[in-house]
PDB file of C-alpha atoms in Angstrom:
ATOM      1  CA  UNK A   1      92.433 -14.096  18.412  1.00  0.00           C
ATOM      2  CA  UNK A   2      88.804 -14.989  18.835  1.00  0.00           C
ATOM      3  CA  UNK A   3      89.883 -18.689  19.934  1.00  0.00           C
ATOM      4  CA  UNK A   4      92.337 -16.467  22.995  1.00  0.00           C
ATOM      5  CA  UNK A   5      89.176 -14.093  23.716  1.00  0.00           C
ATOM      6  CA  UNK A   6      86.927 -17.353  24.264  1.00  0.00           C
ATOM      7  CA  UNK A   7      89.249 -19.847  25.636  1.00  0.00           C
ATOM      8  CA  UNK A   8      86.999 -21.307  28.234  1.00  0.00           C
ATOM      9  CA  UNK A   9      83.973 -21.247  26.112  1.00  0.00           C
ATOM     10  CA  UNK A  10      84.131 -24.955  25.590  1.00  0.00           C
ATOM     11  CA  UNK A  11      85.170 -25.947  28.888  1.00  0.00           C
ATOM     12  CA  UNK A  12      83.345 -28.506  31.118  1.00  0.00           C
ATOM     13  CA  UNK A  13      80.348 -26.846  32.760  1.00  0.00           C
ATOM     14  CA  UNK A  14      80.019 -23.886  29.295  1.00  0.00           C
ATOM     15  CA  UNK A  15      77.718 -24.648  26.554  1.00  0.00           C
ATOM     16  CA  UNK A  16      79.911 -22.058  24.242  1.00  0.00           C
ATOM     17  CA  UNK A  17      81.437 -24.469  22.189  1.00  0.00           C
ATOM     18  CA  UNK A  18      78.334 -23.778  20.132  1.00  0.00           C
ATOM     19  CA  UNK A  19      79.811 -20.315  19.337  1.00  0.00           C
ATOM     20  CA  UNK A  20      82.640 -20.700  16.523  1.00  0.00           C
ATOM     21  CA  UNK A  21      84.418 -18.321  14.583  1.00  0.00           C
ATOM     22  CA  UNK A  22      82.994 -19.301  10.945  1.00  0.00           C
ATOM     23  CA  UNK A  23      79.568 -18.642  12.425  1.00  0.00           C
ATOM     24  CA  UNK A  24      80.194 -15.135  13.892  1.00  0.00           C
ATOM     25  CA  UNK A  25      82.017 -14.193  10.506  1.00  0.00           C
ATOM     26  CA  UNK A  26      79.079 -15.556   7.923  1.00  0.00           C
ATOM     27  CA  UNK A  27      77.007 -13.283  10.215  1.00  0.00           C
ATOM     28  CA  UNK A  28      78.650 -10.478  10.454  1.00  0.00           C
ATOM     29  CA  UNK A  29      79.063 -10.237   6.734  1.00  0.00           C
ATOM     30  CA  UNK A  30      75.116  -9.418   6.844  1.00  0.00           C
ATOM     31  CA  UNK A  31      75.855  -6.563   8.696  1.00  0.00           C
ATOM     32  CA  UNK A  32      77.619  -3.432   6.524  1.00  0.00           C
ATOM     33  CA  UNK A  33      79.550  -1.241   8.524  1.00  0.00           C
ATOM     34  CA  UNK A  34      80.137  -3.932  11.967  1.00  0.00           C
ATOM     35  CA  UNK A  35      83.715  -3.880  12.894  1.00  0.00           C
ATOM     36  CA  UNK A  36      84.559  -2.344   9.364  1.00  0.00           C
ATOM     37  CA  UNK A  37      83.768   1.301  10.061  1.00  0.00           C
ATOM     38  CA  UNK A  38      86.660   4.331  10.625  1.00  0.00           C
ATOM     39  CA  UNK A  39      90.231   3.721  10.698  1.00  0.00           C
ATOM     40  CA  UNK A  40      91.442   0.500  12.241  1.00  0.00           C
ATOM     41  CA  UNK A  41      91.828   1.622  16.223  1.00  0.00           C
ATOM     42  CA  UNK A  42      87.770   2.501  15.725  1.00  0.00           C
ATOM     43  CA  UNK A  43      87.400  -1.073  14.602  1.00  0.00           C
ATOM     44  CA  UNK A  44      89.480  -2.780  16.751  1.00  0.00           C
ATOM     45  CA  UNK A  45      87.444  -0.874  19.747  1.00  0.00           C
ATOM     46  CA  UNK A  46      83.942  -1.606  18.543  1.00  0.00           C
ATOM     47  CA  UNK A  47      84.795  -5.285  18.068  1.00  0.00           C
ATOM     48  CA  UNK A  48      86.547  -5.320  21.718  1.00  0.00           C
ATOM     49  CA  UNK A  49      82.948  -3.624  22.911  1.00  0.00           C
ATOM     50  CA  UNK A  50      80.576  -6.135  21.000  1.00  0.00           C
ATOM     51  CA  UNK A  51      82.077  -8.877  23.020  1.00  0.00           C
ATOM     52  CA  UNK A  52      83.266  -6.985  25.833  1.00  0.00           C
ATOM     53  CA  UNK A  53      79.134  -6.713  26.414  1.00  0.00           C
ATOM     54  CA  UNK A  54      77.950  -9.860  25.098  1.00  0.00           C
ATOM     55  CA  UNK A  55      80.815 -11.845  27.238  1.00  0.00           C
ATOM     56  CA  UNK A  56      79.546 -10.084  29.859  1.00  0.00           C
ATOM     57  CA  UNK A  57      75.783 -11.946  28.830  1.00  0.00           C
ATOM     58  CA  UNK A  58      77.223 -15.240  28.604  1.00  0.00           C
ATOM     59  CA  UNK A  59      79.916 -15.131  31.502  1.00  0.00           C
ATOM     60  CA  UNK A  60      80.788 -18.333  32.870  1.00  0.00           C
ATOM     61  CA  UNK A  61      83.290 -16.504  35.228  1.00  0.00           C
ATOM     62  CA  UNK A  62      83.847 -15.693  38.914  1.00  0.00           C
ATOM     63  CA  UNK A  63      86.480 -14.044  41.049  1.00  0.00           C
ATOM     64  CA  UNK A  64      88.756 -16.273  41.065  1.00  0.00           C
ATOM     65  CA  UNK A  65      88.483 -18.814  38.199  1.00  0.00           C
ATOM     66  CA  UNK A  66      91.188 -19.582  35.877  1.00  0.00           C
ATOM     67  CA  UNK A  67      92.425 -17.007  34.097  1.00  0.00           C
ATOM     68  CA  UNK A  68      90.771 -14.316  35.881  1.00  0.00           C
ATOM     69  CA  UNK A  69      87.089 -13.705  35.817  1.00  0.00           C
ATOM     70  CA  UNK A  70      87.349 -11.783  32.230  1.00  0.00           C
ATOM     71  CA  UNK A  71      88.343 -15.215  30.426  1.00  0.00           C
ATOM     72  CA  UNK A  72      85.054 -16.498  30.734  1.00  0.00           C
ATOM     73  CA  UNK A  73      82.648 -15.500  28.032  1.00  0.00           C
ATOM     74  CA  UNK A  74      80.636 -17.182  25.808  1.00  0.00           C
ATOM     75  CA  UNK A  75      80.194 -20.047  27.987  1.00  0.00           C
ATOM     76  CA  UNK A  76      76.499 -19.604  28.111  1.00  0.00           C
ATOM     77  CA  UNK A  77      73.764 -19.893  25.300  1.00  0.00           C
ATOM     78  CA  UNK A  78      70.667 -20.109  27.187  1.00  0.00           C
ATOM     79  CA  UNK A  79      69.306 -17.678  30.099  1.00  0.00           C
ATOM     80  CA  UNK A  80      70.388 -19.522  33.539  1.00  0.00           C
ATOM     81  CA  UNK A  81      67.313 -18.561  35.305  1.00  0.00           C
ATOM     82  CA  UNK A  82      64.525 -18.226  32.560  1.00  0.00           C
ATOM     83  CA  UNK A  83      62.751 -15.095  33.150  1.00  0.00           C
ATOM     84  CA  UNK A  84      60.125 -14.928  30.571  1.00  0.00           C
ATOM     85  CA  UNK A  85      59.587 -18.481  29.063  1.00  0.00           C
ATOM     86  CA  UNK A  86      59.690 -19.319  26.022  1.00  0.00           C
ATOM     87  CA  UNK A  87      61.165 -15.975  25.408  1.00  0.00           C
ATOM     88  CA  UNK A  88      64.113 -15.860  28.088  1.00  0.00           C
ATOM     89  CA  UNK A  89      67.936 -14.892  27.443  1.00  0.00           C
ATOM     90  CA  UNK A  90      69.275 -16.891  24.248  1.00  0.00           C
ATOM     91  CA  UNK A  91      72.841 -16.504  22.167  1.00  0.00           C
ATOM     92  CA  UNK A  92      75.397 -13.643  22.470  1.00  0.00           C
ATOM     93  CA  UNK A  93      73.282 -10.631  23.315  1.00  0.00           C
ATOM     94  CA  UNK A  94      70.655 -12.888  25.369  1.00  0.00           C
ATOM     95  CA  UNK A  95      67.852 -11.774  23.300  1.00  0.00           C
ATOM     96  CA  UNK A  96      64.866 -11.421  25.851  1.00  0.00           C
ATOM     97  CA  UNK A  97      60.777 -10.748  25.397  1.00  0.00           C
ATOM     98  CA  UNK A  98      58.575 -11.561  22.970  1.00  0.00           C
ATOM     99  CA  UNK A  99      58.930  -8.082  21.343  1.00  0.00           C
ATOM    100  CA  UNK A 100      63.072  -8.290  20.921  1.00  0.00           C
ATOM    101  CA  UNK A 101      62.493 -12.087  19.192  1.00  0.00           C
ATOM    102  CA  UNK A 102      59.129 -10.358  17.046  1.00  0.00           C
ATOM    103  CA  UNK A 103      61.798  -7.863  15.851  1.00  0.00           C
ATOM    104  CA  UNK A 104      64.859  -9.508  15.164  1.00  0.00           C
ATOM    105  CA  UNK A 105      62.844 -12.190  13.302  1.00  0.00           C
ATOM    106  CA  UNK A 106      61.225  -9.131  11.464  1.00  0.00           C
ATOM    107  CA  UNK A 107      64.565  -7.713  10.992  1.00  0.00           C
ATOM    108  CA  UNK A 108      66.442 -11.060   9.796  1.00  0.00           C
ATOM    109  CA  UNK A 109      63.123 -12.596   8.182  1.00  0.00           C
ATOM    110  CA  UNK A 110      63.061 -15.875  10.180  1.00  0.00           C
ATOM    111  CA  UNK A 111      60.091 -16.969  12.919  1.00  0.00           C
ATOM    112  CA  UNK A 112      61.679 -16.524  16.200  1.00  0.00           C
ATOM    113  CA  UNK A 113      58.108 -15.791  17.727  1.00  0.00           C
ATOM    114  CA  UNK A 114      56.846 -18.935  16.570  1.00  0.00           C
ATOM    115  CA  UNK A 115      60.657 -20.639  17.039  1.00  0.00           C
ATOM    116  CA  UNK A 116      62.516 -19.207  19.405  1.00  0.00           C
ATOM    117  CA  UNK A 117      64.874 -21.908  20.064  1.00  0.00           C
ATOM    118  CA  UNK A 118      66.519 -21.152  16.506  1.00  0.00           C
ATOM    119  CA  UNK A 119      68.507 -18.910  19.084  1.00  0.00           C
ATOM    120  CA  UNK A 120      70.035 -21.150  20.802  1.00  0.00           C
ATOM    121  CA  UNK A 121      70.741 -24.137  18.007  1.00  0.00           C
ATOM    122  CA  UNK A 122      72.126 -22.273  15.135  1.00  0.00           C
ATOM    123  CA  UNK A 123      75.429 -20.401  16.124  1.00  0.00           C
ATOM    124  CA  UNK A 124      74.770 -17.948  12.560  1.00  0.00           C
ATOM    125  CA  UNK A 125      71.012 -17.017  13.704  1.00  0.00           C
ATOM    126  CA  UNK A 126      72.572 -16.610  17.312  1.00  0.00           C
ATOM    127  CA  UNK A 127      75.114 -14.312  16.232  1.00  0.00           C
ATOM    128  CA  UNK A 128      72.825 -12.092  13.492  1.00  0.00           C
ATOM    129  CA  UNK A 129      70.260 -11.422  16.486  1.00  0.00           C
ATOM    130  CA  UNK A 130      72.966 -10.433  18.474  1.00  0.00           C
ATOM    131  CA  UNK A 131      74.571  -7.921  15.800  1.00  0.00           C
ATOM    132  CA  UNK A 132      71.520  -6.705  14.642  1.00  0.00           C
ATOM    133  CA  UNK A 133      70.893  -5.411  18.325  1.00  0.00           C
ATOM    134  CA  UNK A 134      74.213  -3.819  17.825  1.00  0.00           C
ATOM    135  CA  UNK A 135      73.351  -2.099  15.172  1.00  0.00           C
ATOM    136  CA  UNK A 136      69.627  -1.072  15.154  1.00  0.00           C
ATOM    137  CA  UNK A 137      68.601   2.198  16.911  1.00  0.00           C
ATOM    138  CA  UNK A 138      65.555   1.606  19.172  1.00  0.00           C
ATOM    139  CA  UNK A 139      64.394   4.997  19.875  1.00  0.00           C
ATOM    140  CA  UNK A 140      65.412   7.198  21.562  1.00  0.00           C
ATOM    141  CA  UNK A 141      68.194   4.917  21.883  1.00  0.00           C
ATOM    142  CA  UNK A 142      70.941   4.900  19.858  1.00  0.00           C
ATOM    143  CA  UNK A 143      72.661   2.115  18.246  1.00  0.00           C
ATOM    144  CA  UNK A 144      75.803   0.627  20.180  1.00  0.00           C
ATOM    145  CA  UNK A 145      77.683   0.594  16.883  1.00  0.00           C
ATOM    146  CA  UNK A 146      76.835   4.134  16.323  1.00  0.00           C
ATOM    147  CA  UNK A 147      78.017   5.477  19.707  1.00  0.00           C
ATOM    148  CA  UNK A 148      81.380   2.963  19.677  1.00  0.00           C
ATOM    149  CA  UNK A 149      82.298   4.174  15.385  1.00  0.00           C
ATOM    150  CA  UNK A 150      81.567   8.060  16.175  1.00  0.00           C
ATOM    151  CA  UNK A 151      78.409   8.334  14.072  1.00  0.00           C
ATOM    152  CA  UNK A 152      76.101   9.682  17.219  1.00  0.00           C
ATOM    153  CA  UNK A 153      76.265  13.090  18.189  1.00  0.00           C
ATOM    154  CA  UNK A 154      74.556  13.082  22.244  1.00  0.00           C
ATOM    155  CA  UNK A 155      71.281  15.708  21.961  1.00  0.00           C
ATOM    156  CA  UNK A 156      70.663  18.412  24.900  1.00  0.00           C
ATOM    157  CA  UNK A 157      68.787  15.458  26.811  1.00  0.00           C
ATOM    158  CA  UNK A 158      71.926  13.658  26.589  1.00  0.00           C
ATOM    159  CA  UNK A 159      74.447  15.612  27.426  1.00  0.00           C
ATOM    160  CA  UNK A 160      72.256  16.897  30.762  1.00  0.00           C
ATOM    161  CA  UNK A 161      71.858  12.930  31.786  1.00  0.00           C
ATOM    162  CA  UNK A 162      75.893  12.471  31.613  1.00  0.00           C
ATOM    163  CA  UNK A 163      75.440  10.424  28.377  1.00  0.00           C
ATOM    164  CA  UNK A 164      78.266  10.897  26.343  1.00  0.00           C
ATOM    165  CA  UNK A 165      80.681   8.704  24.029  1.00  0.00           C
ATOM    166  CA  UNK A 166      82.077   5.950  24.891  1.00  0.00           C
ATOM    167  CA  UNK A 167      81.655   2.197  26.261  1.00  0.00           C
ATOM    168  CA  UNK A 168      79.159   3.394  28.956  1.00  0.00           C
ATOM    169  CA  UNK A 169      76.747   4.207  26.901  1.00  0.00           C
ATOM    170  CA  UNK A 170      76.317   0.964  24.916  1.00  0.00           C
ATOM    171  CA  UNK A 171      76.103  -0.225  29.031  1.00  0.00           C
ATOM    172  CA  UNK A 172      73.190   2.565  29.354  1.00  0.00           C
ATOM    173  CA  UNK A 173      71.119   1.086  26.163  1.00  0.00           C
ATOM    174  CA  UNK A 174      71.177  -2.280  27.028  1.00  0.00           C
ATOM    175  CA  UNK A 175      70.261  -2.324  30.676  1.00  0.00           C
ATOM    176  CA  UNK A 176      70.588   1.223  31.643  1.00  0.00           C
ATOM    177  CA  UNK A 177      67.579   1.028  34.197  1.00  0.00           C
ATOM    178  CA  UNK A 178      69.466  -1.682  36.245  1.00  0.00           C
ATOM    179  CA  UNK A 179      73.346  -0.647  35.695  1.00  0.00           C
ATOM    180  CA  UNK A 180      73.557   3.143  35.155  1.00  0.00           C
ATOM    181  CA  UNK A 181      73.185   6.119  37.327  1.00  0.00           C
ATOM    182  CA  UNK A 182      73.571   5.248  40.751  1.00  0.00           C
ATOM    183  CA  UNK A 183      76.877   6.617  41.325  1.00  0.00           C
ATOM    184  CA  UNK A 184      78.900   4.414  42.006  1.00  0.00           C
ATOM    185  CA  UNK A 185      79.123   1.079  39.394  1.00  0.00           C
ATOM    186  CA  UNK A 186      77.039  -1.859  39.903  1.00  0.00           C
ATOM    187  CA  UNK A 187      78.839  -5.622  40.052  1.00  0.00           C
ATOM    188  CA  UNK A 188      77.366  -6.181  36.503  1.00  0.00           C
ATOM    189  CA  UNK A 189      78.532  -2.868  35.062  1.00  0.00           C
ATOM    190  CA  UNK A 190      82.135  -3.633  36.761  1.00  0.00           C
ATOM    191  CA  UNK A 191      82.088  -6.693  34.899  1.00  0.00           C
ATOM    192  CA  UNK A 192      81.187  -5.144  31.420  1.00  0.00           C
ATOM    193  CA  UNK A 193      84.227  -2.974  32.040  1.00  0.00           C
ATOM    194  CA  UNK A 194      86.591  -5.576  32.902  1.00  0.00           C
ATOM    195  CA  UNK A 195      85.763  -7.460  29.749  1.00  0.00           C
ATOM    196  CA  UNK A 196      85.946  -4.672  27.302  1.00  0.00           C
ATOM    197  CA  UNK A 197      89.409  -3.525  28.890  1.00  0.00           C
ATOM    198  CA  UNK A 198      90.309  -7.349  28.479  1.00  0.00           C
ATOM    199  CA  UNK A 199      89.571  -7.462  24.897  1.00  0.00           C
ATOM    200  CA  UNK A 200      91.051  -3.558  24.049  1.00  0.00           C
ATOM    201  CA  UNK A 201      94.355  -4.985  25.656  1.00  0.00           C
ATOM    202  CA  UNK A 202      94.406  -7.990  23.780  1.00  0.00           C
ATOM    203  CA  UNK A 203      93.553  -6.311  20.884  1.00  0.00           C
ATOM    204  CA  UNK A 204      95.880  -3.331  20.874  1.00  0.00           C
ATOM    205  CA  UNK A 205      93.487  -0.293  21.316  1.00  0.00           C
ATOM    206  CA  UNK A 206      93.063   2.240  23.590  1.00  0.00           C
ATOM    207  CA  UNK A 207      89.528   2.049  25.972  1.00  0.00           C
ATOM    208  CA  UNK A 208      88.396   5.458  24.840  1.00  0.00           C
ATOM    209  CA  UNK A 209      86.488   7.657  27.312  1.00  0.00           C
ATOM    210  CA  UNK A 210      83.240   7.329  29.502  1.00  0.00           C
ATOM    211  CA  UNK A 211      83.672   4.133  30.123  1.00  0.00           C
ATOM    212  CA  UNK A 212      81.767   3.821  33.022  1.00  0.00           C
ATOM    213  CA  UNK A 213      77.796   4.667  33.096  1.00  0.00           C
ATOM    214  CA  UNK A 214      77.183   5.628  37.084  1.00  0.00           C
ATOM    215  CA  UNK A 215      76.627   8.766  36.156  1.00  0.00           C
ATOM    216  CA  UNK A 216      74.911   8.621  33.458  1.00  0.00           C
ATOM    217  CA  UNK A 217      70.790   9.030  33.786  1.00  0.00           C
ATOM    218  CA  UNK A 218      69.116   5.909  32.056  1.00  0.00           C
ATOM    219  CA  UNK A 219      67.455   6.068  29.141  1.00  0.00           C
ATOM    220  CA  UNK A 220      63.373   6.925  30.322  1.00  0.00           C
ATOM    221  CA  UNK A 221      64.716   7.604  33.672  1.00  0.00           C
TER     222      UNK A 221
END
């Protein structure tokens, strides 16, 4: 199933050979509770989320490219376009700024500060900072993995910005400012969709509600 998801993630042009399925398991052993919490349709929907939005970081795809455009992720590792050197996009989530690499390498006791580039040459590290964004609440955010297994309840605040359960709100925390509330769904928050209904399909499970987050007021907006 994961060698279907990511077909193209070796092809010519993709870098996402790097990404293999022994790697992505060792890490997410690490991590109690990813893709093992609630009854099986609750995992099978969190796991079509994680790389329904990380596909969506590393997409080598376009409109009409084999396959469709939603057969395309993982084909990056590194950021395309650098935008904070040496701290730009790296691995599955695209783990940007100085303060995301300070606090994953807190988090998973290794010197990305002083080494980023672990990112982007060890598949396991890649895939641990990527889950460990999943599942670490950065307030008043909450996790992805809590909003995709049931175990966040939205506040007042929440509820009045249109953030409910569902995909769009694992959309809202990781680039809400540039994806969510404008009414209508940006290109990149189309393309999030598209992968996570490519992944629920292929993986049996229903999408769930709120999948989209154009109406849904960023987080600090």
């Amino acid at each position: 199933m994961f060698q279907s998801m990511l077909s193209h993630r070796g092809d010519s042009g993709c870098q996402g050979a790097f990404y293999t399925y022994d790697a992505f398991i060792e890490s997410a052993s690490k991590f109690a509770g990813f893709g093992t919490t609630g009854d099986d349709q609750t995992r099978r929907r969190e796991l079509a989320a994680f790389f329904g939005q990380t596909s969506h970081e590393t997409t080598g795809g376009w409109a009409t490219a084999p396959g469709g455009p939603f057969a395309w992720g993982y084909c990056r590792v590194k950021e395309q376009n650098p935008t904070d050197p040496p701290y730009y996009g790296r691995g599955p989530i695209q783990l940007t700024h100085e303060y995301n690499y300070r606090l994953a390498g807190q988090a998973l006791n290794l010197n990305l500060v002083g080494n980023p580039d672990l990112v982007s040459s060890d598949p396991v590290v890649a895939f641990k900072t990527a889950i460990w964004f999943w599942m670490t609440p950065q307030s008043p955010k909450p996790s992805c993995h809590a909003v995709m297994t049931g175990g966040w309840t939205p506040s007042a605040d929440d509820r009045a910005a249109g953030r409910l359960p569902g995909y769009g709100v694992t959309t809202n925390i990781i680039n809400g400012g540039e994806e969510c509330g404008k009414g209508q769904s940006t290109d990149k928050a189309k393309d999030r969709v598209g992968y996570y209904k490519r992944y629920c399909d292929m993986l049996g499970v229903g999408y769930g509600d709120n999948m989209a987050c154009k109406d849904q007021k960023p987080y600090g907006g």
